[in-house]
PDB file of C-alpha atoms in Angstrom:
ATOM      1  CA  MET A   1      60.084  12.092 -51.190  1.00  0.00           C
ATOM      2  CA  TRP A   2      58.077  14.468 -49.236  1.00  0.00           C
ATOM      3  CA  ILE A   3      55.627  13.457 -46.516  1.00  0.00           C
ATOM      4  CA  LYS A   4      52.236  14.987 -46.736  1.00  0.00           C
ATOM      5  CA  PRO A   5      51.243  16.892 -43.592  1.00  0.00           C
ATOM      6  CA  ILE A   6      48.337  15.473 -41.573  1.00  0.00           C
ATOM      7  CA  ARG A   7      45.358  17.725 -41.446  1.00  0.00           C
ATOM      8  CA  THR A   8      44.696  18.725 -37.877  1.00  0.00           C
ATOM      9  CA  LYS A   9      41.502  20.644 -38.533  1.00  0.00           C
ATOM     10  CA  MET A  10      38.536  18.563 -39.565  1.00  0.00           C
ATOM     11  CA  ASN A  11      35.856  20.374 -41.411  1.00  0.00           C
ATOM     12  CA  GLU A  12      32.769  18.953 -39.670  1.00  0.00           C
ATOM     13  CA  ASP A  13      30.462  21.894 -40.346  1.00  0.00           C
ATOM     14  CA  GLY A  14      29.107  21.981 -36.774  1.00  0.00           C
ATOM     15  CA  PHE A  15      27.971  18.348 -36.750  1.00  0.00           C
ATOM     16  CA  VAL A  16      29.446  17.160 -33.433  1.00  0.00           C
ATOM     17  CA  LEU A  17      27.965  19.768 -31.082  1.00  0.00           C
ATOM     18  CA  PRO A  18      24.282  19.166 -32.031  1.00  0.00           C
ATOM     19  CA  LEU A  19      24.913  15.412 -31.919  1.00  0.00           C
ATOM     20  CA  CYS A  20      26.382  15.684 -28.396  1.00  0.00           C
ATOM     21  CA  VAL A  21      23.449  17.850 -27.278  1.00  0.00           C
ATOM     22  CA  ILE A  22      20.927  15.341 -28.646  1.00  0.00           C
ATOM     23  CA  ILE A  23      22.697  12.374 -27.043  1.00  0.00           C
ATOM     24  CA  SER A  24      22.979  14.255 -23.735  1.00  0.00           C
ATOM     25  CA  PHE A  25      19.271  15.106 -23.863  1.00  0.00           C
ATOM     26  CA  LEU A  26      18.359  11.444 -24.481  1.00  0.00           C
ATOM     27  CA  ILE A  27      20.528  10.280 -21.578  1.00  0.00           C
ATOM     28  CA  ILE A  28      19.018  12.884 -19.226  1.00  0.00           C
ATOM     29  CA  ALA A  29      15.482  11.996 -20.374  1.00  0.00           C
ATOM     30  CA  PHE A  30      16.158   8.301 -19.718  1.00  0.00           C
ATOM     31  CA  ALA A  31      17.600   9.064 -16.267  1.00  0.00           C
ATOM     32  CA  LEU A  32      14.562  11.221 -15.338  1.00  0.00           C
ATOM     33  CA  HIS A  33      12.217   8.494 -16.560  1.00  0.00           C
ATOM     34  CA  ALA A  34      14.047   5.930 -14.411  1.00  0.00           C
ATOM     35  CA  VAL A  35      13.807   8.204 -11.349  1.00  0.00           C
ATOM     36  CA  ILE A  36      10.059   8.682 -11.874  1.00  0.00           C
ATOM     37  CA  LEU A  37       9.576   4.922 -12.208  1.00  0.00           C
ATOM     38  CA  LEU A  38      11.564   4.380  -9.010  1.00  0.00           C
ATOM     39  CA  GLN A  39       9.406   6.880  -7.105  1.00  0.00           C
ATOM     40  CA  ASN A  40       6.221   5.204  -8.366  1.00  0.00           C
ATOM     41  CA  GLU A  41       7.502   1.779  -7.335  1.00  0.00           C
ATOM     42  CA  GLN A  42       8.461   3.045  -3.875  1.00  0.00           C
ATOM     43  CA  GLU A  43       5.007   4.580  -3.378  1.00  0.00           C
ATOM     44  CA  PHE A  44       3.346   1.356  -4.549  1.00  0.00           C
ATOM     45  CA  LYS A  45       5.486  -0.704  -2.159  1.00  0.00           C
ATOM     46  CA  LYS A  46       4.643   1.598   0.752  1.00  0.00           C
ATOM     47  CA  GLU A  47       0.906   1.346   0.019  1.00  0.00           C
ATOM     48  CA  SER A  48       0.982  -2.423  -0.471  1.00  0.00           C
ATOM     49  CA  ASP A  49       2.925  -2.866   2.796  1.00  0.00           C
ATOM     50  CA  LEU A  50       0.324  -0.729   4.596  1.00  0.00           C
ATOM     51  CA  SER A  51      -2.473  -2.783   3.046  1.00  0.00           C
ATOM     52  CA  LEU A  52      -0.793  -5.994   4.179  1.00  0.00           C
ATOM     53  CA  ARG A  53      -0.398  -4.617   7.709  1.00  0.00           C
ATOM     54  CA  PHE A  54      -4.097  -3.603   7.725  1.00  0.00           C
ATOM     55  CA  ASN A  55      -5.057  -7.128   6.698  1.00  0.00           C
ATOM     56  CA  GLU A  56      -2.865  -8.681   9.392  1.00  0.00           C
ATOM     57  CA  VAL A  57      -4.167  -6.464  12.194  1.00  0.00           C
ATOM     58  CA  THR A  58      -7.764  -6.888  10.995  1.00  0.00           C
ATOM     59  CA  GLN A  59      -7.380 -10.675  11.027  1.00  0.00           C
ATOM     60  CA  LEU A  60      -5.867 -10.584  14.527  1.00  0.00           C
ATOM     61  CA  GLY A  61      -8.725  -8.393  15.742  1.00  0.00           C
ATOM     62  CA  LEU A  62     -11.370 -10.615  14.162  1.00  0.00           C
ATOM     63  CA  PHE A  63      -9.820 -13.691  15.716  1.00  0.00           C
ATOM     64  CA  ASP A  64      -9.880 -12.114  19.171  1.00  0.00           C
ATOM     65  CA  ILE A  65     -13.404 -10.727  18.718  1.00  0.00           C
ATOM     66  CA  LYS A  66     -14.755 -14.098  17.562  1.00  0.00           C
ATOM     67  CA  LYS A  67     -12.916 -15.969  20.335  1.00  0.00           C
ATOM     68  CA  ASN A  68     -14.337 -13.650  23.018  1.00  0.00           C
ATOM     69  CA  LEU A  69     -17.820 -13.667  21.472  1.00  0.00           C
ATOM     70  CA  ALA A  70     -17.851 -17.471  21.601  1.00  0.00           C
ATOM     71  CA  LYS A  71     -17.067 -17.271  25.336  1.00  0.00           C
ATOM     72  CA  ASN A  72     -19.550 -14.393  25.871  1.00  0.00           C
ATOM     73  CA  GLU A  73     -16.745 -12.356  27.438  1.00  0.00           C
ATOM     74  CA  LEU A  74     -16.753  -9.413  25.043  1.00  0.00           C
ATOM     75  CA  PRO A  75     -18.075  -5.998  26.128  1.00  0.00           C
ATOM     76  CA  THR A  76     -20.159  -3.925  23.728  1.00  0.00           C
ATOM     77  CA  SER A  77     -17.154  -1.762  22.844  1.00  0.00           C
ATOM     78  CA  GLY A  78     -13.449  -1.898  23.383  1.00  0.00           C
ATOM     79  CA  SER A  79      -9.989  -2.129  21.858  1.00  0.00           C
ATOM     80  CA  PHE A  80      -7.302  -4.648  21.124  1.00  0.00           C
ATOM     81  CA  ILE A  81      -3.770  -3.268  20.976  1.00  0.00           C
ATOM     82  CA  TYR A  82      -1.191  -5.087  18.855  1.00  0.00           C
ATOM     83  CA  ASP A  83       2.390  -4.337  17.852  1.00  0.00           C
ATOM     84  CA  ASP A  84       1.355  -3.106  14.392  1.00  0.00           C
ATOM     85  CA  GLY A  85      -1.835  -1.259  15.279  1.00  0.00           C
ATOM     86  CA  ILE A  86      -5.038  -0.900  17.255  1.00  0.00           C
ATOM     87  CA  VAL A  87      -8.416  -2.533  16.629  1.00  0.00           C
ATOM     88  CA  ASN A  88     -11.422  -0.682  18.074  1.00  0.00           C
ATOM     89  CA  PHE A  89     -14.833  -2.321  17.991  1.00  0.00           C
ATOM     90  CA  GLN A  90     -18.387  -1.468  18.875  1.00  0.00           C
ATOM     91  CA  MET A  91     -21.261  -3.949  18.924  1.00  0.00           C
ATOM     92  CA  THR A  92     -24.976  -3.464  18.618  1.00  0.00           C
ATOM     93  CA  LYS A  93     -27.712  -6.041  18.411  1.00  0.00           C
ATOM     94  CA  SER A  94     -29.022  -6.200  14.856  1.00  0.00           C
ATOM     95  CA  THR A  95     -31.633  -8.925  15.379  1.00  0.00           C
ATOM     96  CA  ASP A  96     -32.313 -11.487  18.120  1.00  0.00           C
ATOM     97  CA  LYS A  97     -29.626 -13.827  16.863  1.00  0.00           C
ATOM     98  CA  GLU A  98     -27.310 -11.434  15.036  1.00  0.00           C
ATOM     99  CA  LEU A  99     -24.841  -8.792  16.230  1.00  0.00           C
ATOM    100  CA  GLU A 100     -23.652  -5.847  14.173  1.00  0.00           C
ATOM    101  CA  VAL A 101     -19.972  -5.128  14.871  1.00  0.00           C
ATOM    102  CA  PHE A 102     -18.179  -1.967  13.727  1.00  0.00           C
ATOM    103  CA  VAL A 103     -14.408  -2.405  13.552  1.00  0.00           C
ATOM    104  CA  THR A 104     -11.887   0.429  13.143  1.00  0.00           C
ATOM    105  CA  VAL A 105      -8.264  -0.524  12.500  1.00  0.00           C
ATOM    106  CA  SER A 106      -5.670   2.218  13.139  1.00  0.00           C
ATOM    107  CA  ILE A 107      -2.078   1.938  11.909  1.00  0.00           C
ATOM    108  CA  ASP A 108       0.404   4.836  11.917  1.00  0.00           C
ATOM    109  CA  GLY A 109      -2.306   7.495  11.693  1.00  0.00           C
ATOM    110  CA  HIS A 110      -4.251   5.674   8.942  1.00  0.00           C
ATOM    111  CA  GLU A 111      -7.678   4.200   9.627  1.00  0.00           C
ATOM    112  CA  GLN A 112      -9.779   1.542   7.981  1.00  0.00           C
ATOM    113  CA  LYS A 113     -13.403   1.031   8.998  1.00  0.00           C
ATOM    114  CA  ASN A 114     -15.269  -2.225   8.502  1.00  0.00           C
ATOM    115  CA  LYS A 115     -18.554  -3.699   9.608  1.00  0.00           C
ATOM    116  CA  PHE A 116     -19.642  -7.291   9.954  1.00  0.00           C
ATOM    117  CA  TYR A 117     -22.602  -9.245  11.202  1.00  0.00           C
ATOM    118  CA  TYR A 118     -22.029 -12.102  13.649  1.00  0.00           C
ATOM    119  CA  ASP A 119     -24.559 -14.930  13.993  1.00  0.00           C
ATOM    120  CA  THR A 120     -24.695 -15.884  17.665  1.00  0.00           C
ATOM    121  CA  GLU A 121     -26.421 -19.239  17.014  1.00  0.00           C
ATOM    122  CA  LYS A 122     -24.014 -20.479  14.334  1.00  0.00           C
ATOM    123  CA  GLY A 123     -21.023 -18.701  15.823  1.00  0.00           C
ATOM    124  CA  GLY A 124     -19.718 -17.147  12.638  1.00  0.00           C
ATOM    125  CA  ILE A 125     -19.636 -14.041  10.466  1.00  0.00           C
ATOM    126  CA  THR A 126     -22.558 -13.867   8.054  1.00  0.00           C
ATOM    127  CA  LYS A 127     -21.872 -10.608   6.244  1.00  0.00           C
ATOM    128  CA  TRP A 128     -18.787  -8.430   5.837  1.00  0.00           C
ATOM    129  CA  ILE A 129     -18.787  -4.801   4.653  1.00  0.00           C
ATOM    130  CA  ASP A 130     -15.303  -3.465   3.906  1.00  0.00           C
ATOM    131  CA  GLY A 131     -14.276   0.186   4.006  1.00  0.00           C
ATOM    132  CA  ILE A 132     -17.386   1.920   5.304  1.00  0.00           C
TER     133      ILE A 132
END
């Protein structure tokens, strides 16, 4: 009884190489797509963190401006310096009972400009204009 020799050469007709190239291309395309998504998410996070910081510093500045306006201790222009940024303001009289206040918030070289109207009789903000 003779044992049949095992064929060591498979006749694949060049099937494996194109398959490996296609699979490699798909893996590389998926990896590049994941990297692009990661970069977009990082940029979005950076912008949303900056927006949150702008909101925090703006709220701190408004609180201090309103507190000092209620005491009549606020000059017509000035600044409040906080850990996260700087709030600059400039006031002009809009009408007899209303002040127009320009507020510029600066954080890490970025600026946001706002304007609001403060009613001196009621002691509150009547109109807010964001991003002028």
